[in-house]
XYZ file of C-alpha atoms in Angstrom:
82
model
C -0.080 0.027 -0.020
C 2.645 2.398 0.495
C 4.209 2.097 -3.042
C 1.084 3.366 -4.237
C 0.869 6.177 -1.902
C 4.477 6.782 -2.862
C 3.647 6.751 -6.506
C 0.419 8.778 -6.207
C 2.682 11.444 -4.150
C 4.894 11.328 -7.241
C 2.457 11.889 -9.822
C 0.660 14.538 -7.736
C 4.173 16.287 -7.670
C 4.299 16.096 -11.205
C 1.138 17.716 -12.141
C 1.612 20.562 -9.516
C 5.252 21.387 -10.894
C 3.620 21.234 -14.405
C 1.205 23.247 -13.822
C 3.617 26.007 -12.376
C 5.396 26.497 -15.688
C 4.725 29.075 -18.216
C 5.437 29.262 -21.941
C 7.355 32.394 -23.063
C 5.391 35.175 -24.502
C 6.992 36.642 -27.645
C 5.795 38.589 -30.565
C 7.430 37.381 -33.688
C 6.663 40.572 -35.603
C 8.220 42.951 -32.727
C 6.620 46.133 -31.118
C 3.794 47.211 -32.681
C 3.265 51.068 -32.140
C -0.133 52.480 -31.942
C -1.235 55.898 -33.552
C -1.477 58.851 -31.488
C -4.701 59.430 -29.605
C -5.571 62.740 -31.353
C -5.081 61.337 -34.702
C -8.739 60.175 -34.945
C -11.182 57.217 -34.550
C -11.896 56.765 -38.289
C -10.721 54.178 -40.946
C -8.964 57.022 -42.744
C -6.216 59.198 -41.453
C -7.077 62.151 -39.311
C -10.948 61.542 -39.595
C -13.449 61.301 -36.681
C -16.719 59.277 -36.455
C -20.222 59.805 -35.010
C -18.624 58.931 -31.570
C -16.340 61.730 -31.514
C -16.971 64.759 -29.099
C -18.757 67.498 -30.502
C -15.878 70.507 -30.641
C -12.968 68.271 -30.688
C -10.907 69.082 -33.639
C -9.129 65.785 -35.250
C -5.562 65.867 -35.320
C -4.632 68.476 -33.038
C -2.811 67.461 -29.653
C -4.115 70.674 -27.869
C -7.764 70.330 -28.913
C -7.509 66.611 -27.572
C -5.965 67.526 -24.345
C -8.372 70.312 -23.640
C -11.442 67.863 -24.466
C -9.858 65.527 -21.903
C -9.815 68.227 -19.290
C -13.375 69.350 -20.330
C -14.543 65.936 -19.953
C -12.937 65.085 -16.674
C -14.204 68.330 -14.893
C -17.788 68.490 -16.426
C -18.597 64.974 -17.089
C -17.067 62.965 -14.340
C -16.726 65.111 -11.561
C -19.505 64.305 -9.005
C -19.155 67.530 -6.951
C -20.085 69.640 -9.902
C -23.165 67.885 -11.088
C -26.468 68.683 -9.612
């Protein structure tokens, strides 16, 4: 009976240790750099969609940053809501 327990313990140890291994996560194509966020959301370059905020000028970094400030202050600030 002790041999069966020993084999069971060895098999359990192998399963537990196998679960701890991890395959390397490499990207064969290298690093993919995304476009800057203010470049637009449409399929063509520098185009917006129906989901773009009104008043946002596509492709302008300053307008993008201003839109984010307005959104954070007016739309997401619970103290300003009535």
